[in-house]
Amino acid sequence: MQYYLSGRLSQYLLWLACVAGVVGLLAARFLVALAPVMGVLAVLANPDLRRDLSRYVRNGAAMRAAAIVVFLLLSSLYTSEWPVWRHEVFRSLTWLGVPLAFTAAVPLAGGQRLAVGALFVLGTAGVGLATLGQYLLHPEAANAAIKIGQNMQAITLIFHVPFGLMLAQAFFWGLLLRRHPLAGLWLRRALLAAAVVAVVVLHVLAYRTGLLVLYTGLLAYAGWLLTRRHVALGLGVLLLLAAAPRLAYQALPSVRERVGATVWDVQQFQLRHDINNYSLARRLAAAETAGYVISENWLVGVGPADTHAAMKRQYAWRDYGLSLKNRVEVHNQYLEALMGGGLIGLGIWLAVLLWPLTKAWARRNPAICFFILTQATVMMVADMLSLQIGLNLFVFGYGFLVVAGEEANKRASAATRAAEVTELMPERFASTPEPN
């Protein structure tokens, strides 16, 4: 009973939910579905639930996430794909459950948050290292696959796009977590090693999307250093950015094959050749197809559940010579949001993604800045929220960093105000004249 009344049960359940979420993303998919349920149990185990539940509706980040669900429900007024719509409503519950857990459950302690972050970084590096070992067993076959635009999945069968994003995030967060005051010497060394592994895996396996995210983040960091007048360090990072891709191209056959395949891929689309066997060319065709759909449904879109059907109808008018199995969806989250929800849907999505950067407390947190930057970058080349692992990766990071960060900032502000009032009270009593 004391365990419950002290709030430790709620806190421990929330920590287990986070651990389950990370392990689920890396290996055991069933844990991804279990994690939000455990998070809700953590909320119910909060002894001050009646007081803390209101924190959910007062949290702006949580309410913006809930707006996605509200818009999806309102789209029922004009949707035509009811089975897909019901499935999307079920998937969208994670937008409600995860922010609820990070606002209404007892917050994690600093050591628990460090453990979750370290588990993600070290776990991602471990999976990357095992995948690299699999590549090195048959490098010729793997490079031949890269030459025709194929990508090697993680050894735990994570799709290459989210896995490349996870590797890039592991690099940035590994370096950030090394500065955590609770990180011991061996953990700092392990995090540094994990960051190095993440970079090596991205280059050797030539994950195009992951490398885009990595170098965009490094370029943004270099720009930040220059704006802060750290000129020498900023220029050093820029020189590294200029030299590293060239060195990788000269030293790694996989990178050379990827660059050649990418250029050839784009040329096939530009020259209007047969693009059935070219991944990037099919994506360009899908983006052009989505543009036609958007031009006719620019305000509220065709409905989030109807985008696939709308793409099929448009492909029927112009198929680019693609067979049915090669008529892919649009690989761009912004175009997907615009197609499904029009300007209104895109506005809601951009509010979720970018609004935290309007707050000073969020801009001061480099983990949040890198989270938003990496997600905003990868979503230019992938409709991440259409993938279950992509949706869970975003919502978990959003809840863990943004929602919990806003809640922590509010608690700190409230504590500061209370301390100021306490300090002022003796002064007021001292300045009150004594009665005659």
Coordinates of C-alpha atoms in Angstrom, one line a residue:
M1 CA 0.0 0.0 0.0
Q2 CA 2.9 2.4 0.9
Y3 CA 4.4 1.6 -2.5
Y4 CA 1.2 2.9 -4.1
L5 CA 0.6 5.9 -1.8
S6 CA 4.2 7.1 -2.3
G7 CA 3.7 7.2 -6.1
R8 CA 6.6 4.8 -6.7
L9 CA 4.3 2.2 -8.2
S10 CA 3.0 4.7 -10.9
Q11 CA 6.6 5.8 -11.6
Y12 CA 7.9 2.3 -11.8
L13 CA 5.1 1.3 -14.2
L14 CA 5.8 4.3 -16.4
W15 CA 9.5 3.3 -16.5
L16 CA 8.6 -0.2 -17.5
A17 CA 6.3 1.1 -20.2
C18 CA 9.3 3.2 -21.6
V19 CA 11.6 0.2 -21.5
A20 CA 9.0 -2.0 -23.2
G21 CA 8.6 0.7 -25.9
V22 CA 12.3 0.8 -26.6
V23 CA 12.7 -3.0 -26.7
G24 CA 9.6 -3.2 -28.8
L25 CA 11.0 -0.8 -31.4
L26 CA 14.3 -2.7 -31.5
A27 CA 13.2 -6.3 -31.5
A28 CA 9.9 -7.5 -29.9
R29 CA 7.0 -5.8 -31.8
F30 CA 4.3 -7.1 -29.4
L31 CA 5.9 -4.9 -26.6
V32 CA 5.2 -1.8 -28.7
A33 CA 1.4 -2.5 -28.3
L34 CA 1.8 -3.4 -24.7
A35 CA 3.8 -0.2 -23.7
P36 CA 0.9 2.3 -24.0
V37 CA -1.4 -0.1 -22.0
M38 CA 1.3 -0.2 -19.2
G39 CA 1.5 3.6 -19.5
V40 CA -2.3 3.9 -18.8
L41 CA -1.9 1.6 -15.8
A42 CA 0.8 3.9 -14.6
V43 CA -1.7 6.7 -14.8
L44 CA -4.3 4.7 -12.8
A45 CA -1.7 3.9 -10.2
N46 CA -1.0 7.6 -9.5
P47 CA -2.3 8.2 -5.9
D48 CA -3.0 11.9 -6.8
L49 CA -4.7 11.0 -10.1
R50 CA -7.7 13.3 -9.4
R51 CA -5.4 16.2 -9.0
D52 CA -2.9 15.4 -11.8
L53 CA -5.4 14.3 -14.5
S54 CA -6.1 17.9 -15.3
R55 CA -2.4 18.3 -16.3
Y56 CA -3.2 16.3 -19.5
V57 CA -5.7 18.9 -20.8
R58 CA -3.4 21.8 -19.8
N59 CA -0.5 20.3 -21.7
G60 CA -0.3 22.0 -25.1
A61 CA 1.9 19.3 -26.6
A62 CA -0.6 16.6 -25.5
M63 CA -3.6 18.6 -26.9
R64 CA -2.0 19.1 -30.3
A65 CA -1.5 15.4 -30.5
A66 CA -5.1 14.9 -29.5
A67 CA -6.1 17.3 -32.4
I68 CA -4.8 14.7 -34.9
V69 CA -7.4 12.2 -33.5
V70 CA -10.1 14.8 -33.4
F71 CA -9.5 15.6 -37.1
L72 CA -9.5 12.0 -38.0
L73 CA -12.9 11.6 -36.2
L74 CA -14.3 14.6 -38.0
S75 CA -13.1 13.2 -41.4
S76 CA -15.8 10.5 -40.9
L77 CA -18.2 13.1 -42.3
Y78 CA -16.7 12.7 -45.8
T79 CA -14.7 9.5 -45.8
S80 CA -15.6 6.6 -48.1
E81 CA -13.1 4.0 -46.9
W82 CA -14.9 2.9 -43.7
P83 CA -12.8 -0.2 -42.9
V84 CA -9.6 1.8 -43.3
W85 CA -11.0 4.7 -41.3
R86 CA -11.8 2.3 -38.4
H87 CA -8.3 0.9 -38.5
E88 CA -6.8 4.3 -38.5
V89 CA -8.9 5.3 -35.5
F90 CA -7.6 2.3 -33.6
R91 CA -4.0 3.1 -34.6
S92 CA -4.5 6.8 -33.5
L93 CA -5.2 5.8 -29.9
T94 CA -1.5 5.9 -29.3
W95 CA -1.7 9.7 -29.9
L96 CA -3.9 9.8 -26.8
G97 CA -2.4 7.1 -24.5
V98 CA 1.3 8.1 -24.7
P99 CA 0.8 11.8 -23.9
L100 CA -1.6 10.9 -21.1
A101 CA 1.0 8.6 -19.5
F102 CA 3.6 11.4 -19.6
T103 CA 1.3 14.0 -18.0
A104 CA -0.9 12.1 -15.5
A105 CA 1.5 9.4 -14.2
V106 CA 4.2 10.2 -11.6
P107 CA 7.1 11.6 -13.6
L108 CA 10.3 9.5 -14.1
A109 CA 13.3 10.3 -12.0
G110 CA 16.5 11.5 -13.7
G111 CA 18.2 8.2 -13.4
Q112 CA 15.2 6.4 -15.0
R113 CA 15.1 8.8 -17.9
L114 CA 18.9 8.3 -18.4
A115 CA 18.4 4.5 -18.3
V116 CA 15.7 4.7 -21.0
G117 CA 17.8 7.0 -23.2
A118 CA 20.9 4.8 -22.8
L119 CA 18.9 1.7 -23.6
F120 CA 17.8 3.2 -26.9
V121 CA 21.3 4.3 -27.8
L122 CA 23.1 1.2 -26.8
G123 CA 20.3 -1.1 -28.1
T124 CA 20.2 0.6 -31.5
A125 CA 24.0 0.4 -31.8
G126 CA 23.9 -3.3 -30.8
V127 CA 21.4 -4.1 -33.5
G128 CA 23.4 -2.0 -36.0
L129 CA 26.6 -3.9 -35.1
A130 CA 24.9 -7.3 -35.5
T131 CA 23.5 -6.1 -38.9
L132 CA 27.0 -5.0 -39.9
G133 CA 28.3 -8.4 -39.0
Q134 CA 25.7 -10.0 -41.3
Y135 CA 26.7 -7.6 -44.1
L136 CA 30.4 -8.5 -43.7
L137 CA 29.6 -12.2 -44.1
H138 CA 28.5 -11.6 -47.7
P139 CA 29.6 -8.1 -48.8
E140 CA 29.6 -8.8 -52.5
A141 CA 26.0 -10.0 -52.5
A142 CA 24.9 -7.0 -50.4
N143 CA 26.7 -4.5 -52.6
A144 CA 25.1 -6.1 -55.7
A145 CA 21.7 -5.6 -54.0
I146 CA 22.6 -2.0 -53.2
K147 CA 23.5 -1.5 -56.9
I148 CA 19.9 -2.1 -57.9
G149 CA 18.5 0.1 -55.2
Q150 CA 17.8 -2.5 -52.5
N151 CA 18.5 -1.9 -48.8
M152 CA 19.6 -4.3 -46.1
Q153 CA 17.1 -4.6 -43.2
A154 CA 18.2 -4.7 -39.6
I155 CA 18.9 -8.1 -38.3
T156 CA 15.7 -7.8 -36.2
L157 CA 13.8 -7.0 -39.4
I158 CA 13.4 -3.3 -38.8
F159 CA 12.7 -1.6 -42.2
H160 CA 15.7 0.3 -43.4
V161 CA 14.1 3.8 -43.3
P162 CA 13.1 3.9 -39.6
F163 CA 16.3 2.0 -38.7
G164 CA 18.5 4.6 -40.5
L165 CA 16.6 7.3 -38.5
M166 CA 17.1 5.4 -35.3
L167 CA 20.9 5.1 -36.0
A168 CA 21.1 8.8 -36.7
Q169 CA 19.2 9.6 -33.5
A170 CA 21.4 7.2 -31.5
F171 CA 24.4 9.1 -32.6
F172 CA 23.1 12.5 -31.5
W173 CA 21.5 11.3 -28.3
G174 CA 24.5 9.2 -27.4
L175 CA 26.8 12.3 -27.4
L176 CA 24.2 14.3 -25.5
L177 CA 23.6 11.6 -22.8
R178 CA 27.4 11.5 -22.2
R179 CA 27.0 14.9 -20.5
H180 CA 24.3 13.7 -18.2
P181 CA 25.3 14.4 -14.6
L182 CA 24.3 10.8 -13.5
A183 CA 26.3 9.1 -16.3
G184 CA 29.3 7.2 -14.9
L185 CA 32.6 6.8 -16.6
W186 CA 31.8 3.4 -18.2
L187 CA 28.4 4.5 -19.4
R188 CA 29.9 7.6 -21.0
R189 CA 32.5 5.4 -22.8
A190 CA 29.8 3.0 -23.9
L191 CA 27.6 5.9 -25.2
L192 CA 30.6 7.3 -27.1
A193 CA 31.3 3.8 -28.6
A194 CA 27.6 3.5 -29.6
A195 CA 27.7 6.8 -31.3
V196 CA 30.7 5.8 -33.3
V197 CA 29.1 2.4 -34.2
A198 CA 25.9 4.2 -35.4
V199 CA 28.0 6.4 -37.8
V200 CA 30.0 3.5 -39.1
V201 CA 26.9 1.3 -39.7
L202 CA 25.1 4.1 -41.5
H203 CA 28.1 4.6 -43.9
V204 CA 29.0 0.9 -44.5
L205 CA 25.4 -0.1 -45.1
A206 CA 24.8 3.0 -47.1
Y207 CA 21.5 3.8 -45.6
R208 CA 20.5 6.8 -47.8
T209 CA 17.8 8.2 -45.6
G210 CA 19.8 7.7 -42.4
L211 CA 22.8 9.5 -43.9
L212 CA 20.6 12.4 -45.0
V213 CA 19.3 12.7 -41.4
L214 CA 22.8 12.5 -39.9
Y215 CA 24.4 15.1 -42.2
T216 CA 21.4 17.5 -41.9
G217 CA 21.7 17.3 -38.1
L218 CA 25.5 17.9 -38.2
L219 CA 25.0 20.8 -40.6
A220 CA 22.4 22.4 -38.3
Y221 CA 24.8 21.9 -35.4
A222 CA 27.6 23.6 -37.3
G223 CA 25.2 26.5 -38.1
W224 CA 24.3 26.8 -34.4
L225 CA 28.0 26.9 -33.4
L226 CA 28.7 29.7 -35.9
T227 CA 25.7 31.8 -34.7
R228 CA 27.1 31.4 -31.1
R229 CA 30.5 32.7 -32.4
H230 CA 32.2 29.3 -31.9
V231 CA 33.9 30.0 -35.2
A232 CA 36.8 27.5 -35.0
L233 CA 34.6 24.6 -33.9
G234 CA 31.8 25.5 -36.4
L235 CA 34.3 25.6 -39.3
G236 CA 35.8 22.4 -38.1
V237 CA 32.4 20.6 -38.3
L238 CA 31.8 22.1 -41.7
L239 CA 35.2 20.8 -43.0
L240 CA 34.3 17.4 -41.6
L241 CA 31.0 17.5 -43.4
A242 CA 32.8 18.3 -46.6
A243 CA 35.4 15.6 -46.2
A244 CA 33.5 12.7 -44.7
P245 CA 31.2 11.9 -47.7
R246 CA 34.2 12.0 -50.1
L247 CA 36.3 9.7 -47.9
A248 CA 33.3 7.3 -47.5
Y249 CA 32.8 7.3 -51.3
Q250 CA 36.5 6.5 -51.9
A251 CA 36.8 3.9 -49.1
L252 CA 33.5 2.0 -49.2
P253 CA 32.2 0.1 -52.2
S254 CA 28.7 0.1 -50.8
V255 CA 28.6 4.0 -50.8
R256 CA 29.9 4.1 -54.4
E257 CA 27.2 1.6 -55.5
R258 CA 24.5 3.6 -53.6
V259 CA 25.5 6.9 -55.2
G260 CA 25.6 5.4 -58.7
A261 CA 22.3 3.6 -58.2
T262 CA 20.7 6.9 -57.0
V263 CA 21.9 8.9 -60.0
W264 CA 20.8 6.2 -62.4
D265 CA 17.4 5.9 -60.6
V266 CA 16.6 9.6 -61.0
Q267 CA 17.7 9.6 -64.6
Q268 CA 15.2 6.8 -65.4
F269 CA 12.4 9.0 -64.2
Q270 CA 13.6 12.1 -66.0
L271 CA 14.1 10.3 -69.3
R272 CA 10.7 8.6 -68.9
H273 CA 12.1 5.1 -69.2
D274 CA 10.7 2.0 -67.6
I275 CA 10.8 2.7 -63.8
N276 CA 9.3 -0.5 -62.5
N277 CA 12.6 -1.7 -61.0
Y278 CA 13.7 1.7 -59.6
S279 CA 12.8 2.7 -56.1
L280 CA 13.5 6.4 -56.2
A281 CA 12.0 6.8 -59.6
R282 CA 8.7 5.2 -58.3
R283 CA 8.7 7.6 -55.4
L284 CA 9.1 10.6 -57.7
A285 CA 6.1 9.3 -59.8
A286 CA 4.1 8.9 -56.5
A287 CA 4.9 12.5 -55.5
E288 CA 3.7 13.8 -58.9
T289 CA 0.6 11.6 -58.6
A290 CA -0.1 13.0 -55.1
G291 CA 0.2 16.5 -56.4
Y292 CA -2.7 16.0 -58.8
V293 CA -4.8 14.7 -55.9
I294 CA -3.9 17.6 -53.7
S295 CA -4.7 20.2 -56.4
E296 CA -8.4 19.0 -56.4
N297 CA -8.8 18.6 -52.6
W298 CA -6.6 21.3 -51.2
L299 CA -8.7 22.5 -48.2
V300 CA -9.8 19.4 -46.2
G301 CA -8.2 16.7 -48.4
V302 CA -9.7 13.4 -49.4
G303 CA -9.7 12.1 -45.8
P304 CA -6.8 10.5 -43.9
A305 CA -8.3 7.1 -44.6
D306 CA -8.9 7.7 -48.3
T307 CA -5.4 8.6 -49.5
H308 CA -4.6 5.1 -50.8
A309 CA -7.9 4.9 -52.8
A310 CA -7.3 8.4 -54.2
M311 CA -3.8 7.4 -55.3
K312 CA -5.2 4.3 -57.0
R313 CA -7.8 6.4 -58.9
Q314 CA -5.1 8.9 -60.0
Y315 CA -2.8 6.1 -61.1
A316 CA -5.7 4.8 -63.3
W317 CA -5.5 8.0 -65.2
R318 CA -1.7 8.1 -65.5
D319 CA 0.2 5.0 -64.5
Y320 CA 3.8 5.9 -65.6
G321 CA 4.0 2.5 -67.1
L322 CA 4.0 1.0 -63.6
S323 CA 2.5 -2.4 -62.9
L324 CA -0.1 -2.6 -60.1
K325 CA 2.4 -3.8 -57.5
N326 CA 4.8 -1.0 -58.3
R327 CA 2.4 1.9 -57.9
V328 CA 3.7 3.0 -54.5
E329 CA 2.3 5.5 -52.0
V330 CA 3.7 8.9 -51.6
H331 CA 6.9 8.8 -49.6
N332 CA 6.6 12.2 -48.0
Q333 CA 4.7 12.8 -44.7
Y334 CA 3.9 16.5 -45.6
L335 CA 2.4 15.5 -48.9
E336 CA 0.5 12.6 -47.2
A337 CA -0.9 15.1 -44.6
L338 CA -1.8 17.6 -47.3
M339 CA -3.5 14.9 -49.4
G340 CA -5.4 13.4 -46.5
G341 CA -6.3 16.5 -44.6
G342 CA -5.7 19.5 -46.9
L343 CA -4.3 22.7 -45.6
I344 CA -6.2 22.1 -42.3
G345 CA -4.6 18.6 -41.8
L346 CA -1.2 19.8 -42.8
G347 CA -1.5 22.8 -40.3
I348 CA -2.4 20.4 -37.5
W349 CA 0.6 18.2 -38.3
L350 CA 3.0 21.1 -38.5
A351 CA 1.7 22.4 -35.2
V352 CA 2.5 19.0 -33.6
L353 CA 6.0 18.8 -35.2
L354 CA 7.2 22.4 -35.0
W355 CA 5.2 24.3 -32.3
P356 CA 7.6 23.2 -29.5
L357 CA 10.4 25.2 -31.1
T358 CA 8.3 28.4 -30.4
K359 CA 9.0 27.8 -26.7
A360 CA 12.2 28.9 -25.0
W361 CA 12.3 25.9 -22.7
A362 CA 12.2 23.5 -25.7
R363 CA 14.8 25.4 -27.7
R364 CA 17.2 25.1 -24.7
N365 CA 16.9 21.3 -24.8
P366 CA 19.2 19.9 -27.5
A367 CA 17.6 16.5 -27.3
I368 CA 14.2 18.0 -28.3
C369 CA 15.8 20.1 -31.1
F370 CA 17.6 17.0 -32.6
F371 CA 14.4 15.0 -32.2
I372 CA 12.3 17.5 -34.2
L373 CA 15.1 18.1 -36.8
T374 CA 15.7 14.4 -37.4
Q375 CA 12.0 13.7 -37.7
A376 CA 11.3 16.7 -39.9
T377 CA 14.1 15.6 -42.2
V378 CA 13.2 12.0 -42.6
M379 CA 9.5 12.9 -43.3
M380 CA 10.6 14.7 -46.4
V381 CA 11.5 11.4 -48.0
A382 CA 9.2 8.9 -46.1
D383 CA 5.6 8.9 -44.9
M384 CA 6.8 7.7 -41.5
L385 CA 3.4 7.8 -39.7
S386 CA 2.0 5.3 -42.2
L387 CA 4.4 2.7 -40.9
Q388 CA 3.5 1.2 -37.5
I389 CA 7.1 1.4 -36.3
G390 CA 7.5 4.9 -37.7
L391 CA 4.3 6.0 -35.8
N392 CA 5.4 4.4 -32.6
L393 CA 8.9 5.8 -32.9
F394 CA 7.6 9.4 -33.3
V395 CA 4.9 9.2 -30.7
F396 CA 7.1 7.7 -28.1
G397 CA 9.9 10.2 -28.7
Y398 CA 7.3 13.0 -28.7
G399 CA 5.8 11.9 -25.4
F400 CA 9.2 11.2 -23.7
L401 CA 10.8 14.5 -24.8
V402 CA 8.2 17.1 -25.7
V403 CA 5.1 16.2 -23.6
A404 CA 7.2 15.3 -20.6
G405 CA 9.5 18.3 -21.1
E406 CA 6.6 20.7 -21.1
E407 CA 5.2 19.1 -18.0
A408 CA 8.6 19.3 -16.3
N409 CA 8.9 23.0 -17.2
K410 CA 5.4 23.7 -15.8
R411 CA 6.3 21.9 -12.5
A412 CA 9.6 23.8 -12.3
S413 CA 7.8 27.1 -12.9
A414 CA 5.2 26.3 -10.3
A415 CA 7.9 25.4 -7.8
T416 CA 9.8 28.6 -8.5
R417 CA 6.7 30.7 -8.0
A418 CA 6.0 28.9 -4.7
A419 CA 9.5 29.5 -3.5
E420 CA 9.3 33.2 -4.4
V421 CA 6.0 33.6 -2.4
T422 CA 7.6 31.8 0.6
E423 CA 10.6 34.2 0.5
L424 CA 8.3 37.2 0.3
M425 CA 6.1 36.3 3.1
P426 CA 8.6 37.1 6.0
E427 CA 9.4 40.4 4.4
R428 CA 5.7 41.3 4.3
F429 CA 5.2 40.4 7.9
A430 CA 8.4 42.3 8.9
S431 CA 7.1 45.5 7.1
T432 CA 3.7 45.4 8.8
P433 CA 3.7 48.0 11.6
E434 CA 2.9 46.7 15.1
P435 CA -0.4 47.9 16.6
N436 CA -0.1 50.5 19.3

